[in-house]
Amino acid sequence: MTLPPNTKRFLEEAGAISQFTGRFFREVFRPRYEWAAFIHQCYMIGYKSLPLVGLTGFIMGLVLTMQLRPSLIDYGVESELPAMVGIAIVREIGPVITALIFAGKIGSSIGAELGSMKVTEQIDAMEVSGTNPFKYLVVTRVLATTFMLPILVLLGDAISLYGAYLGVNIKATTSFSLYYTQVFNNLSFGDVLPAFIKSFFFGFAIGIIGCFKGFNSSKGTEGVGRSANSAVVLGSLMVFIIDLLAVQVTDILGLN
Amino acid sequence: MSNTEAAILIENLYKGFGSNQVLKGFNLRLNKGENLAVLGKSGSGKSVLIKCIIGLMQPDEGEITVLGESIRSLNQDEMDHLRVKIGFLFQSNALYDSMTVRENLEFPLRRHWMEISDKETNDLVMESLENVGLAHTVDLMPVELSGGMRKRIALARTLILKPEIILYDEPTTGLDPITSKEISDLMNALQKKYNTSSIIISHDMNCIQRTADRMILLVDGIAYAEGEFDTLKASTDPVILPYFE
Ligand SMILES: Nc1ncnc2c1ncn2[C@@H]1O[C@H](COP(=O)(O)OP(=O)(O)OP(=O)(O)O)[C@@H](O)[C@H]1O
Ligand SMILES: [Mg+2]
């Protein structure tokens, strides 16, 4: 049976990414552990993304609130505004928007960085310097994205909720404590935990795909650009796919 | 000559990529203390050849022996151990562009010798930089250096572990004739100072003439001809002639 070329390429790519992921799990538990490089990556990936994540989160919270208000007024449930916005942010918008921003900023920079290291033989140079480049470059980055994204999501949620508070206050006056009571009274464990857990998967997917694209970059500056670009496209797509799977899983587990 | 005197011995090396057969039974012997140039057209497989020696590529067939050890039989740790004794100067320099010159030079030191002290590291870094006359660039980033300076920093990094064998991949390509001569002279000086054996991949006849004791012509995947520079230069073989024009 012959497959159409696009399907074949897609399957080959999927196979190669699975293999790359498999290699990650083989290497991650085996010494030597690159702690210093891991901490450095957490700083580069986590801390440096904070301003962007904070800003987008703030705007999302604000805008979402302003957009929702008229509909809620129509139904006469304006007082439910904090509760609705809180649920929307914590369950879905916070994790997904943060992950997409993260894929755009970090996925592309990992793809471009490793891609240019690949084509300028820096990865080979590491290997001849007694360093396993997969451990030193890939494992550290994937661990950093996996653990940093959930933290960014929590911080992003908090800032987003603050933006929403300001949004609520544009047309009505609510005290900060009343607003937060309304938000948190309507949030349950089943809202927060699945969102938090899926963020780990988002971070992992974005890291793996960025590294995979960079590590397999083709020669030339054009190849590096393509790696960065496809790291973002595929990384963002994976965020939605994981989101879709996550909602099914929480549904089955009765967490909705 | 006995096998023990060879720094590198390559027998019947085959390496291809899909349908593209690059090396087709290549043989080479590098004696201790010798500088051997490998000359060949672009795309003839010169880089592939030395990447097989250092274990960055796996040969399809054939035997590579480095300092008496068959590299096929080595595990990762043994290979890393052997790599300390082999310096590799990359065609593209391969300087880590996110690191300063100092960090670039420290990298192989700290990775190969985990217990090395800060003082020792610093001394070796400064010694290497002084060897190439660039001690003042220690805190610069690679992007702030000119092409010739980058090549010299790469050379300093290659030599910092005091290797017994050095593999140069086109050390002078892309440099102007004067800088190219400087690099060649530097290679000679360092070779003498540390008494290394080396393989010099090059198209640059001036560099080969200046640095190599002997040369091998890589044509169609095999060692087509070998001998001293003047011997090959005097050849009337129509395959060899164009290389000396
Ligand atoms: N990783 C690789 N995958 C596929 N083909 C490769 C790979 N590396 C090299 N080749 C092919 O092997 C051949 C020899 O390449 P190599 O880089 O050794 O040439 P070279 O002699 O060093 O040329 P130059 O003087 O331009 O550096 C080329 O045809 C190249 O396309
Ligand atoms: Mg080459």
PDB file of N, CA and C in Angstrom, chain A residues 32 34 113 116-117 119-132 136 219, chain B residues 51 54 56 80 83 88 90-92 94-97 99 107-108 110-112 114 157:
ATOM      1  N   ARG A  32      25.065  11.669  33.707  1.00  0.00           N
ATOM      2  CA  ARG A  32      25.220  12.701  34.707  1.00  0.00           C
ATOM      3  C   ARG A  32      24.132  13.749  34.632  1.00  0.00           C
ATOM      4  N   GLU A  34      22.597  17.391  34.775  1.00  0.00           N
ATOM      5  CA  GLU A  34      23.111  18.728  34.445  1.00  0.00           C
ATOM      6  C   GLU A  34      22.364  19.784  35.253  1.00  0.00           C
ATOM      7  N   GLU A 113      17.502  28.603  18.689  1.00  0.00           N
ATOM      8  CA  GLU A 113      18.796  28.487  19.374  1.00  0.00           C
ATOM      9  C   GLU A 113      19.455  27.140  19.065  1.00  0.00           C
ATOM     10  N   SER A 116      20.402  26.900  15.346  1.00  0.00           N
ATOM     11  CA  SER A 116      21.635  27.559  14.911  1.00  0.00           C
ATOM     12  C   SER A 116      22.855  26.868  15.525  1.00  0.00           C
ATOM     13  N   MET A 117      22.694  26.302  16.713  1.00  0.00           N
ATOM     14  CA  MET A 117      23.809  25.530  17.282  1.00  0.00           C
ATOM     15  C   MET A 117      24.101  24.298  16.436  1.00  0.00           C
ATOM     16  N   VAL A 119      23.463  23.903  13.088  1.00  0.00           N
ATOM     17  CA  VAL A 119      24.050  24.170  11.773  1.00  0.00           C
ATOM     18  C   VAL A 119      25.449  24.774  11.876  1.00  0.00           C
ATOM     19  N   THR A 120      25.793  25.383  13.004  1.00  0.00           N
ATOM     20  CA  THR A 120      27.153  25.910  13.136  1.00  0.00           C
ATOM     21  C   THR A 120      28.060  24.920  13.880  1.00  0.00           C
ATOM     22  N   GLU A 121      27.625  23.696  13.986  1.00  0.00           N
ATOM     23  CA  GLU A 121      28.416  22.596  14.560  1.00  0.00           C
ATOM     24  C   GLU A 121      28.696  22.747  16.049  1.00  0.00           C
ATOM     25  N   GLN A 122      27.971  23.661  16.738  1.00  0.00           N
ATOM     26  CA  GLN A 122      28.209  23.804  18.177  1.00  0.00           C
ATOM     27  C   GLN A 122      27.786  22.554  18.938  1.00  0.00           C
ATOM     28  N   ILE A 123      26.757  21.870  18.412  1.00  0.00           N
ATOM     29  CA  ILE A 123      26.307  20.657  19.094  1.00  0.00           C
ATOM     30  C   ILE A 123      27.363  19.557  18.965  1.00  0.00           C
ATOM     31  N   ASP A 124      27.962  19.471  17.769  1.00  0.00           N
ATOM     32  CA  ASP A 124      29.066  18.519  17.581  1.00  0.00           C
ATOM     33  C   ASP A 124      30.245  18.877  18.485  1.00  0.00           C
ATOM     34  N   ALA A 125      30.500  20.186  18.601  1.00  0.00           N
ATOM     35  CA  ALA A 125      31.627  20.625  19.434  1.00  0.00           C
ATOM     36  C   ALA A 125      31.411  20.202  20.888  1.00  0.00           C
ATOM     37  N   MET A 126      30.162  20.275  21.354  1.00  0.00           N
ATOM     38  CA  MET A 126      29.877  19.832  22.725  1.00  0.00           C
ATOM     39  C   MET A 126      30.152  18.354  22.868  1.00  0.00           C
ATOM     40  N   GLU A 127      29.736  17.617  21.857  1.00  0.00           N
ATOM     41  CA  GLU A 127      29.918  16.170  21.936  1.00  0.00           C
ATOM     42  C   GLU A 127      31.391  15.797  22.021  1.00  0.00           C
ATOM     43  N   VAL A 128      32.241  16.462  21.240  1.00  0.00           N
ATOM     44  CA  VAL A 128      33.664  16.116  21.331  1.00  0.00           C
ATOM     45  C   VAL A 128      34.298  16.689  22.600  1.00  0.00           C
ATOM     46  N   SER A 129      33.590  17.562  23.305  1.00  0.00           N
ATOM     47  CA  SER A 129      34.108  18.062  24.581  1.00  0.00           C
ATOM     48  C   SER A 129      33.584  17.247  25.759  1.00  0.00           C
ATOM     49  N   GLY A 130      33.279  15.999  25.527  1.00  0.00           N
ATOM     50  CA  GLY A 130      32.880  15.126  26.630  1.00  0.00           C
ATOM     51  C   GLY A 130      31.520  15.457  27.201  1.00  0.00           C
ATOM     52  N   THR A 131      30.631  16.003  26.387  1.00  0.00           N
ATOM     53  CA  THR A 131      29.309  16.358  26.868  1.00  0.00           C
ATOM     54  C   THR A 131      28.269  15.692  25.993  1.00  0.00           C
ATOM     55  N   ASN A 132      27.264  15.106  26.631  1.00  0.00           N
ATOM     56  CA  ASN A 132      26.168  14.543  25.875  1.00  0.00           C
ATOM     57  C   ASN A 132      25.209  15.689  25.557  1.00  0.00           C
ATOM     58  N   TYR A 136      22.567  17.790  27.920  1.00  0.00           N
ATOM     59  CA  TYR A 136      22.949  19.153  28.276  1.00  0.00           C
ATOM     60  C   TYR A 136      21.974  20.174  27.699  1.00  0.00           C
ATOM     61  N   LYS A 219      20.445  22.555   7.180  1.00  0.00           N
ATOM     62  CA  LYS A 219      21.535  23.527   7.032  1.00  0.00           C
ATOM     63  C   LYS A 219      21.053  24.906   6.609  1.00  0.00           C
TER      64      LYS A 219
ATOM     65  N   LYS B  51      35.095  13.415  10.802  1.00  0.00           N
ATOM     66  CA  LYS B  51      34.010  13.193  11.767  1.00  0.00           C
ATOM     67  C   LYS B  51      33.894  11.716  12.132  1.00  0.00           C
ATOM     68  N   ILE B  54      36.601  11.093  14.909  1.00  0.00           N
ATOM     69  CA  ILE B  54      36.292  11.562  16.262  1.00  0.00           C
ATOM     70  C   ILE B  54      34.990  10.955  16.795  1.00  0.00           C
ATOM     71  N   LEU B  56      31.894  11.368  15.564  1.00  0.00           N
ATOM     72  CA  LEU B  56      30.664  12.128  15.353  1.00  0.00           C
ATOM     73  C   LEU B  56      29.796  11.474  14.290  1.00  0.00           C
ATOM     74  N   ASP B  80      34.795   9.245  25.229  1.00  0.00           N
ATOM     75  CA  ASP B  80      35.040  10.575  25.805  1.00  0.00           C
ATOM     76  C   ASP B  80      36.474  10.691  26.292  1.00  0.00           C
ATOM     77  N   ARG B  83      38.686  11.162  23.421  1.00  0.00           N
ATOM     78  CA  ARG B  83      38.501  12.477  22.796  1.00  0.00           C
ATOM     79  C   ARG B  83      39.305  13.572  23.490  1.00  0.00           C
ATOM     80  N   PHE B  88      39.876  18.949  17.866  1.00  0.00           N
ATOM     81  CA  PHE B  88      39.129  19.021  16.605  1.00  0.00           C
ATOM     82  C   PHE B  88      38.836  20.483  16.320  1.00  0.00           C
ATOM     83  N   PHE B  90      36.835  22.833  14.111  1.00  0.00           N
ATOM     84  CA  PHE B  90      35.714  22.726  13.184  1.00  0.00           C
ATOM     85  C   PHE B  90      35.846  23.721  12.037  1.00  0.00           C
ATOM     86  N   GLN B  91      35.351  23.276  10.893  1.00  0.00           N
ATOM     87  CA  GLN B  91      35.366  24.120   9.707  1.00  0.00           C
ATOM     88  C   GLN B  91      34.684  25.463   9.986  1.00  0.00           C
ATOM     89  N   SER B  92      33.582  25.410  10.750  1.00  0.00           N
ATOM     90  CA  SER B  92      32.839  26.648  11.046  1.00  0.00           C
ATOM     91  C   SER B  92      33.220  27.237  12.400  1.00  0.00           C
ATOM     92  N   ALA B  94      32.655  26.671  15.266  1.00  0.00           N
ATOM     93  CA  ALA B  94      31.761  26.115  16.289  1.00  0.00           C
ATOM     94  C   ALA B  94      31.989  26.728  17.662  1.00  0.00           C
ATOM     95  N   LEU B  95      32.291  28.020  17.694  1.00  0.00           N
ATOM     96  CA  LEU B  95      32.354  28.689  19.002  1.00  0.00           C
ATOM     97  C   LEU B  95      30.933  28.794  19.554  1.00  0.00           C
ATOM     98  N   TYR B  96      30.802  28.624  20.876  1.00  0.00           N
ATOM     99  CA  TYR B  96      29.472  28.734  21.487  1.00  0.00           C
ATOM    100  C   TYR B  96      29.100  30.203  21.535  1.00  0.00           C
ATOM    101  N   ASP B  97      28.115  30.599  20.742  1.00  0.00           N
ATOM    102  CA  ASP B  97      27.897  32.043  20.617  1.00  0.00           C
ATOM    103  C   ASP B  97      27.117  32.636  21.784  1.00  0.00           C
ATOM    104  N   MET B  99      28.245  32.133  24.790  1.00  0.00           N
ATOM    105  CA  MET B  99      29.245  32.181  25.862  1.00  0.00           C
ATOM    106  C   MET B  99      30.366  33.145  25.491  1.00  0.00           C
ATOM    107  N   PHE B 107      34.843  25.479  28.713  1.00  0.00           N
ATOM    108  CA  PHE B 107      33.888  24.390  28.517  1.00  0.00           C
ATOM    109  C   PHE B 107      34.541  23.004  28.425  1.00  0.00           C
ATOM    110  N   PRO B 108      35.481  22.795  27.480  1.00  0.00           N
ATOM    111  CA  PRO B 108      36.104  21.463  27.419  1.00  0.00           C
ATOM    112  C   PRO B 108      36.855  21.101  28.703  1.00  0.00           C
ATOM    113  N   ARG B 110      36.214  22.025  31.917  1.00  0.00           N
ATOM    114  CA  ARG B 110      35.317  21.662  33.009  1.00  0.00           C
ATOM    115  C   ARG B 110      34.525  20.401  32.703  1.00  0.00           C
ATOM    116  N   ARG B 111      34.254  20.175  31.416  1.00  0.00           N
ATOM    117  CA  ARG B 111      33.455  19.002  31.073  1.00  0.00           C
ATOM    118  C   ARG B 111      34.291  17.726  31.135  1.00  0.00           C
ATOM    119  N   HIS B 112      35.555  17.823  30.733  1.00  0.00           N
ATOM    120  CA  HIS B 112      36.376  16.620  30.738  1.00  0.00           C
ATOM    121  C   HIS B 112      36.997  16.353  32.103  1.00  0.00           C
ATOM    122  N   MET B 114      36.259  17.181  35.726  1.00  0.00           N
ATOM    123  CA  MET B 114      35.289  17.808  36.610  1.00  0.00           C
ATOM    124  C   MET B 114      35.897  18.403  37.877  1.00  0.00           C
ATOM    125  N   ARG B 157      40.843  26.878  21.813  1.00  0.00           N
ATOM    126  CA  ARG B 157      39.945  25.942  22.497  1.00  0.00           C
ATOM    127  C   ARG B 157      40.299  24.496  22.147  1.00  0.00           C
TER     128      ARG B 157
END
